[in-house]
Structure formats: C-alpha cells, structure tokens
Coordinates of C-alpha atoms in Angstrom, one line a residue:
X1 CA 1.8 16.4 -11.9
X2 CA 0.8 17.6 -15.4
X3 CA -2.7 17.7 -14.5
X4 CA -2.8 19.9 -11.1
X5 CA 0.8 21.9 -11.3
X6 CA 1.1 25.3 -12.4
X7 CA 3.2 26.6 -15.2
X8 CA 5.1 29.3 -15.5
X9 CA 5.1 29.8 -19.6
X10 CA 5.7 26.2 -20.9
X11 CA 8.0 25.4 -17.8
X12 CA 5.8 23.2 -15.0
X13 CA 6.4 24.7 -11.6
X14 CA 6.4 22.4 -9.0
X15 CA 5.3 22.9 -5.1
X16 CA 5.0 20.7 -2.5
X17 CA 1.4 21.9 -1.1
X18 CA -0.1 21.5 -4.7
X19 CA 1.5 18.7 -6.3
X20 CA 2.7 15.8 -4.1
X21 CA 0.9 16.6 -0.3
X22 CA -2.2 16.3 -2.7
X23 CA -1.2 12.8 -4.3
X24 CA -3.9 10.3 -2.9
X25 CA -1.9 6.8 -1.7
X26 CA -3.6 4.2 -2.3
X27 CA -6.4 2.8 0.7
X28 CA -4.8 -0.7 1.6
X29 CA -1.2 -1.2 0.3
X30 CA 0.1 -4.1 1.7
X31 CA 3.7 -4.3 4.0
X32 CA 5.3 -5.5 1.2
X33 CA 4.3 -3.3 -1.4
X34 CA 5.3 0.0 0.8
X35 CA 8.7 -1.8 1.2
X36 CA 8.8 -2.0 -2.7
X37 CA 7.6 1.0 -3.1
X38 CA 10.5 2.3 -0.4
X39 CA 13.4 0.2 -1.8
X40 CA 11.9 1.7 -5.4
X41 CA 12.2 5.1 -4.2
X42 CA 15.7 4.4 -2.8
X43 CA 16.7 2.8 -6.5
X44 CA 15.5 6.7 -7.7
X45 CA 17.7 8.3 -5.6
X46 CA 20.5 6.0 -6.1
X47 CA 20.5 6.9 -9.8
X48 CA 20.2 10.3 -9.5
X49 CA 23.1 10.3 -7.2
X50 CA 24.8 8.4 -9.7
X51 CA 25.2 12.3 -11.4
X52 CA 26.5 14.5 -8.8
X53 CA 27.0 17.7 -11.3
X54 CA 23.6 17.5 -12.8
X55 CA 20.6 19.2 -12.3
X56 CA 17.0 18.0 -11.9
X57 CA 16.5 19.5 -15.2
X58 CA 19.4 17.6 -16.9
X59 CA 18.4 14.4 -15.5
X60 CA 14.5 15.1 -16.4
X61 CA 15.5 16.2 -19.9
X62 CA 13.3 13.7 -22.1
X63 CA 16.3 13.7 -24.9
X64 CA 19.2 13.1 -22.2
X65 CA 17.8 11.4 -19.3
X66 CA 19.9 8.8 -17.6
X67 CA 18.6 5.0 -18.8
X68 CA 19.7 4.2 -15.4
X69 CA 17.1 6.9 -13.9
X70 CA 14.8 6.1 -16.4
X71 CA 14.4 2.2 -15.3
X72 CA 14.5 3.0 -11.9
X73 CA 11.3 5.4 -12.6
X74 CA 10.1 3.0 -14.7
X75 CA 10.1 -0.2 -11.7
X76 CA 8.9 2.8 -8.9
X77 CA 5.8 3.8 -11.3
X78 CA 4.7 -0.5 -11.8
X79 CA 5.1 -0.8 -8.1
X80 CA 3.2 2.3 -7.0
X81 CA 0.5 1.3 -9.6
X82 CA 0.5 -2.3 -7.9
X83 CA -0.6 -0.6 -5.3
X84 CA -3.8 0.7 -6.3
X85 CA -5.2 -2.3 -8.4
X86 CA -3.9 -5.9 -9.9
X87 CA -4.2 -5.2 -13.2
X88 CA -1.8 -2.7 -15.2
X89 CA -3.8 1.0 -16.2
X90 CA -4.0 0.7 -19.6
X91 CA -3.0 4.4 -20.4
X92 CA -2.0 7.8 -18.6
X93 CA -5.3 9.1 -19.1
X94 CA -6.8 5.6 -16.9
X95 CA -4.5 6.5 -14.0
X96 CA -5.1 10.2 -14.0
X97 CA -8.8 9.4 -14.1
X98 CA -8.8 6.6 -11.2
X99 CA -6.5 9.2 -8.8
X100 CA -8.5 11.5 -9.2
X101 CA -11.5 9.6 -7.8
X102 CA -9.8 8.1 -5.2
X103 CA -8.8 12.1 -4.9
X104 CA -12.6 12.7 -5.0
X105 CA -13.6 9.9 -2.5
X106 CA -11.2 11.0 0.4
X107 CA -11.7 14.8 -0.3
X108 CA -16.3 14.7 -0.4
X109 CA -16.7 14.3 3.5
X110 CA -14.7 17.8 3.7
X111 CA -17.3 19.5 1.7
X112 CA -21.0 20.7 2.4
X113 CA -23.4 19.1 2.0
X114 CA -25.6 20.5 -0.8
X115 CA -29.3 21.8 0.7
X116 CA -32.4 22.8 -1.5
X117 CA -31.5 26.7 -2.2
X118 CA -34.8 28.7 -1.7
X119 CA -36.3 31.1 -4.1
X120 CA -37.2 34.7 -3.7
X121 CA -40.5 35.5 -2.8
X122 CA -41.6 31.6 -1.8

C-alpha cells in the first residue's frame, strides 16, 4: 500500500482499482492456506467489529490501535506470507521487492514486445 497508493498531503488515499485489485496472490496457495488465510481475514473483521463507534482511522492509529486488531493483522500478514514462500521475508523492503516481481511476471505478457527502432535516413 505505501509503495503504489497515492497521497493526498501526508494522508495515503486508498482505492480499490490502484491498491488492492493490483495485489498479486500468490501462484499455488494450497486449500489450506486460503482457508487460513480466510479464517485470518475473518479474525480482522471480528476485531474491528469488536469497536462499533470507531473509525478506520481510529483503529489504524499506530499510537491507539486495538492489540486485539493488531494480532489479528499480525497472524493474517504470517499466513498470507506463507503463502508465497516457506521461509519468513526478512524485512518489508524483501516482500515489497518479491511482490513486485511476481507483479512483474504476471503483468510482462500484457506488454509489447520491444522491436529494433529504425533510424532516420537508414
């Protein structure tokens, strides 16, 4: 989200056509792992329930947020990252960098293919 959403001043502005439709899933989760990654999802939604007469920005406040929302965040990102690989990434930076080549991978067959560009006069 911080690396392809716009801004509007230091406020991220979120859309669904250039944030999330855009997220690559992973190429060969297992059954179980979606139904983690579902009953994950669900454990989100729970919490934020949990808060009726907050907003999104309450609950997403890095100073005030929920622990409960926080763990459940937590247990969704380790099961959507068990999704693309064994092994943990070892920073932000290493996911960011591995969706965007699975990004890459699934978006290069919807491009031209580059030809030899001709000069002038030849």
């Amino acid at each position: 989200m911080r690396q392809i959403c716009g801004r509007m001043k230091s406020d991220y502005q979120y859309s669904s056509s250039l944030v999330y439709n855009n997220f690559p899933w992973p190429e060969n989760p297992s059954d179980a792992q979606k139904q983690d990654i579902e009953l994950k999802t669900q454990a989100v939604l729970d919490a934020r329930a949990k808060f009726p007469n907050s907003t999104l920005a309450d609950l997403y406040d890095p100073l005030t947020m929920p622990p409960e929302l926080l763990k459940a965040h937590q247990a969704l990102d380790k099961a959507v990252d068990k999704a693309y690989r064994k092994e943990p990434f070892p920073s932000e930076r290493a996911r960011v960098e591995h969706l965007f080549e699975q990004y890459q991978k699934l978006t290069a067959p919807l491009l031209p293919a580059e030809g030899k560009k001709k000069r002038k006069g030849k």
